[in-house]
XYZ file of C-alpha atoms in Angstrom:
342
model
C 46.466 30.212 76.130
C 50.116 29.285 75.483
C 52.932 31.759 75.844
C 52.744 35.523 76.040
C 55.651 36.241 73.710
C 56.690 39.794 73.059
C 53.814 41.089 75.210
C 53.842 43.715 77.937
C 52.394 42.551 81.245
C 51.584 44.802 84.186
C 51.224 43.390 87.690
C 49.648 45.078 90.695
C 50.830 42.732 93.453
C 48.614 44.229 96.101
C 48.036 43.474 99.760
C 44.314 42.996 99.153
C 44.128 42.037 95.469
C 46.456 40.968 92.671
C 45.636 42.369 89.223
C 47.350 41.476 85.961
C 46.979 43.436 82.738
C 48.139 42.296 79.291
C 48.866 44.586 76.379
C 45.871 44.616 74.064
C 43.713 42.539 76.420
C 43.291 44.828 79.451
C 42.790 43.368 82.927
C 42.925 39.566 82.571
C 43.057 38.687 86.289
C 41.684 40.349 89.399
C 41.718 38.123 92.497
C 42.229 38.542 96.262
C 45.875 38.095 97.304
C 45.192 34.947 99.324
C 46.544 31.413 99.056
C 45.491 28.136 100.716
C 48.031 25.340 100.994
C 47.866 21.772 102.367
C 50.962 21.731 104.570
C 50.899 17.937 104.965
C 51.163 17.358 101.217
C 52.831 20.680 100.314
C 50.156 21.300 97.655
C 48.456 24.583 96.735
C 44.716 24.041 97.167
C 43.387 27.400 96.090
C 44.321 30.999 95.351
C 42.277 34.163 95.018
C 38.596 34.268 95.950
C 38.314 30.524 96.538
C 41.175 30.750 99.047
C 39.715 33.872 100.668
C 36.487 31.990 101.268
C 38.499 29.589 103.484
C 39.833 32.330 105.801
C 38.964 31.573 109.397
C 37.361 28.250 108.457
C 40.244 25.908 107.538
C 41.459 22.908 109.623
C 44.971 22.872 111.104
C 46.676 21.215 108.142
C 45.413 23.814 105.653
C 47.268 27.098 105.871
C 45.341 30.070 104.495
C 47.379 33.275 104.360
C 47.674 36.705 102.828
C 51.337 36.649 101.781
C 51.547 40.449 101.590
C 51.159 42.783 104.525
C 51.188 46.568 104.429
C 52.371 46.633 100.854
C 55.336 44.260 101.185
C 55.879 40.503 100.976
C 55.627 38.969 104.451
C 55.765 35.323 103.287
C 58.048 34.967 100.279
C 57.380 31.288 99.479
C 53.604 31.701 99.670
C 53.732 34.863 97.541
C 55.774 33.039 94.903
C 53.360 30.072 94.868
C 50.357 32.383 94.686
C 51.707 34.417 91.760
C 52.874 31.330 89.892
C 49.407 29.808 90.256
C 47.765 32.999 89.027
C 49.935 32.981 85.915
C 49.177 29.284 85.292
C 45.465 30.061 85.495
C 45.952 32.929 83.089
C 48.134 31.187 80.503
C 47.557 27.464 80.989
C 49.794 24.918 82.682
C 52.401 25.022 79.895
C 52.365 28.766 79.436
C 55.623 30.696 79.766
C 56.085 34.400 80.317
C 58.142 35.386 77.284
C 57.398 39.035 77.911
C 58.407 42.198 79.711
C 56.776 42.522 83.107
C 56.323 45.694 85.170
C 55.326 45.445 88.822
C 53.909 48.217 90.979
C 55.311 48.648 94.491
C 54.559 51.223 97.199
C 56.776 54.325 97.073
C 58.098 53.681 100.593
C 59.504 50.145 100.103
C 63.196 49.461 100.671
C 65.641 48.105 98.106
C 65.537 44.744 99.880
C 61.741 44.657 99.561
C 61.979 45.642 95.880
C 64.391 42.803 95.235
C 62.029 40.356 96.960
C 59.168 41.380 94.668
C 61.472 41.246 91.657
C 62.694 37.742 92.535
C 59.152 36.368 92.812
C 58.397 37.448 89.243
C 61.852 36.693 87.847
C 61.457 33.044 88.856
C 58.511 32.802 86.442
C 60.882 33.372 83.496
C 60.055 36.750 81.885
C 62.414 38.493 79.472
C 62.728 41.585 81.651
C 61.344 42.763 84.993
C 60.756 46.380 85.873
C 59.847 47.918 89.203
C 57.554 50.959 89.129
C 56.395 52.987 92.121
C 52.640 52.611 92.600
C 51.724 56.315 92.651
C 53.362 56.735 89.226
C 51.667 53.582 87.916
C 48.305 54.734 89.336
C 48.659 58.142 87.734
C 49.444 56.617 84.321
C 46.532 54.196 84.671
C 44.223 57.071 85.615
C 45.120 58.862 82.399
C 46.989 61.721 84.057
C 49.632 63.672 82.128
C 52.682 62.532 84.101
C 55.151 63.853 81.492
C 53.795 67.388 81.355
C 55.095 70.492 83.103
C 51.810 70.928 84.974
C 52.003 69.154 88.304
C 49.435 66.513 89.243
C 48.673 64.855 92.568
C 47.621 61.252 93.136
C 46.342 59.529 96.297
C 46.419 55.752 95.844
C 44.549 54.022 98.702
C 45.250 50.312 98.482
C 44.877 47.441 100.909
C 48.157 47.791 102.792
C 49.393 51.301 102.057
C 48.216 54.710 100.979
C 50.672 56.264 98.530
C 50.504 59.987 97.859
C 52.640 61.729 95.251
C 53.063 64.930 93.318
C 54.246 64.166 89.780
C 55.785 66.436 87.154
C 57.922 65.883 84.036
C 57.747 62.087 84.380
C 59.089 62.002 87.942
C 57.837 62.039 91.534
C 58.633 65.415 93.133
C 57.173 64.800 96.597
C 55.676 61.639 98.072
C 54.536 59.913 101.242
C 53.617 56.271 101.888
C 51.719 55.367 105.035
C 50.592 51.971 106.267
C 47.046 53.137 106.747
C 44.693 51.807 104.089
C 41.959 49.242 103.443
C 43.213 46.571 105.845
C 43.537 49.128 108.634
C 39.973 50.258 107.907
C 38.903 46.653 108.615
C 41.018 46.501 111.800
C 39.395 49.646 113.161
C 35.929 48.288 112.439
C 36.789 45.086 114.345
C 37.981 47.155 117.310
C 34.926 49.408 117.213
C 32.554 46.440 117.278
C 34.383 44.908 120.233
C 34.444 48.167 122.167
C 30.992 49.580 121.419
C 28.931 46.386 120.999
C 30.898 43.718 122.895
C 30.943 41.765 119.648
C 33.814 39.748 118.188
C 33.782 39.764 114.381
C 36.243 38.493 111.771
C 38.006 40.480 109.085
C 35.620 39.239 106.385
C 32.637 40.592 108.315
C 34.476 43.881 108.893
C 35.164 44.133 105.161
C 31.489 43.540 104.368
C 30.503 46.340 106.754
C 33.078 48.636 105.143
C 31.922 47.860 101.603
C 28.189 48.039 102.305
C 27.771 50.886 104.807
C 31.326 52.224 105.222
C 31.254 56.029 105.286
C 33.894 58.752 105.205
C 31.494 61.690 104.938
C 27.921 62.150 106.258
C 25.302 60.544 104.007
C 22.074 62.286 103.125
C 20.232 59.307 104.559
C 21.500 56.853 107.136
C 21.729 53.195 106.094
C 22.011 50.136 108.288
C 23.260 46.547 108.135
C 22.895 43.524 110.369
C 26.204 42.308 111.762
C 26.707 38.812 113.157
C 29.464 37.796 115.496
C 30.225 36.310 118.918
C 29.214 38.020 122.139
C 32.265 38.899 124.251
C 30.370 38.196 127.489
C 28.333 35.060 126.792
C 30.469 33.604 123.987
C 27.289 32.920 122.012
C 26.337 34.095 118.505
C 24.840 37.565 118.460
C 23.372 39.905 115.832
C 23.339 43.700 116.080
C 22.219 46.421 113.669
C 24.961 48.891 112.675
C 24.437 52.327 111.119
C 26.553 54.193 108.579
C 27.156 56.912 111.217
C 28.807 54.302 113.415
C 31.048 53.267 110.519
C 32.126 56.880 110.089
C 33.107 56.958 113.756
C 34.957 53.646 113.431
C 36.949 54.894 110.438
C 37.761 58.371 111.786
C 41.330 57.598 112.882
C 42.633 56.011 109.635
C 40.880 58.684 107.544
C 42.456 61.443 109.643
C 45.859 59.826 109.064
C 45.346 59.856 105.283
C 44.268 63.510 105.292
C 47.318 64.383 107.384
C 49.611 62.575 104.926
C 48.090 64.589 102.048
C 48.841 67.752 104.050
C 52.447 66.663 104.525
C 52.996 66.058 100.797
C 51.473 69.415 99.898
C 53.811 71.100 102.388
C 56.770 69.427 100.637
C 55.585 70.511 97.187
C 57.318 73.459 95.438
C 55.049 76.534 95.225
C 54.649 76.452 91.425
C 53.493 72.825 91.486
C 51.237 73.501 94.475
C 49.562 76.218 92.409
C 49.045 73.713 89.569
C 47.415 71.224 91.944
C 45.090 73.843 93.392
C 43.798 74.294 89.834
C 43.912 70.707 88.505
C 42.841 69.022 91.758
C 43.712 65.705 93.391
C 42.873 62.262 91.947
C 42.116 59.233 94.172
C 42.786 55.676 93.000
C 42.870 52.227 94.630
C 40.147 50.213 96.337
C 39.904 52.789 99.107
C 38.566 55.299 96.590
C 35.297 53.314 96.623
C 34.650 54.170 100.289
C 31.571 56.406 100.301
C 32.397 60.119 100.582
C 36.198 59.809 100.803
C 36.610 62.409 98.069
C 34.391 64.859 99.946
C 36.202 64.093 103.220
C 39.618 64.969 101.751
C 38.303 67.931 99.755
C 36.655 69.480 102.839
C 39.887 69.172 104.852
C 42.368 70.237 102.150
C 40.316 72.832 100.306
C 41.268 71.459 96.859
C 38.941 69.699 94.424
C 39.180 65.909 94.731
C 37.988 63.450 92.094
C 37.876 59.669 91.901
C 39.545 57.996 88.913
C 37.552 55.804 86.557
C 37.909 52.141 87.588
C 40.126 53.176 90.539
C 40.993 49.590 91.584
C 42.498 48.867 88.166
C 44.684 51.967 87.774
C 47.973 50.488 89.060
C 47.681 47.332 86.942
C 46.768 49.369 83.850
C 49.524 51.887 84.511
C 52.292 49.320 84.940
C 51.335 47.725 81.615
C 51.055 51.040 79.794
C 54.364 52.308 81.206
C 56.245 49.621 79.261
C 55.179 51.278 76.030
C 57.394 54.238 76.887
C 59.993 52.378 78.921
C 62.987 54.334 77.722
C 61.526 57.635 78.872
C 60.274 56.404 82.240
C 63.305 54.402 83.285
C 65.383 57.579 83.308
C 62.988 59.144 85.804
C 60.925 56.835 87.942
C 61.556 53.240 86.992
C 64.237 50.890 88.212
C 65.003 48.568 85.325
C 65.976 45.014 86.207
C 66.705 42.305 83.653
C 66.040 38.645 84.226
C 67.923 36.430 81.821
C 66.373 33.058 81.055
């Protein structure tokens, strides 16, 4: 595809998935944030879905990792290799990023963590790199009026973090970032299966349970799914049938934590903005928004209307790209501008 010259690129470097949007093209890449590398030869074997398929199955000399944990880079070199490979796939081996790039990061990350994310992208050679807090990016991508005087509230449930923010006049007025999101949902399902069914399962199986029968609010009709794993007692393969009600029990703790975080942000919100939110409601974005009944679960606890954004998984990537169109306005409020000179 050659070089993206004079183009705005938005990057959602997420714990679970990496999404890249290009001005005028929309989402051009959406892959799991996983990389597989042959440590003997120091060669990247796969990234994205093909690397994710190797999780828990690779021999000793092949390292398969998720280089981001809880919203931040845990393995810098692997994250850099993964992102570089994604861009090569997107643009071709000789492609160069002659563009402005905006990256979404959780609202709770430190300056050191922001610089680590910035450096990963800067090494790919863009004209300029911008850091944008994910709740702001998600709100822009969801089509919310972030520049207006009427306050709006966003709950972005990603893979590593849940970011909650009240936004008004182009800035974040109150926010909270908790490390309780999609990956923690999977962890709690793994623990539940071990405790209640004496069954060891991997994170991929836990994710399948979450996506297929995961439940945050009672369903009208119960659904079931067969789950295969290893018996804790005999050590042999075992299959059990799991119900959606069990998944709701397994996910109770992380869902309670998210509801509590929403409470905390509302308590920090000025009265006038709180009144706006009670009228306009709360918008959920991120992959976690796809969990059945999560909008009803939050709405019942908070007492404010909750709606799920259109294409919730793509909101941060879309928002980072769109934010560059009004960079001058946003950088005075919510964006930390960083230039990378070639």
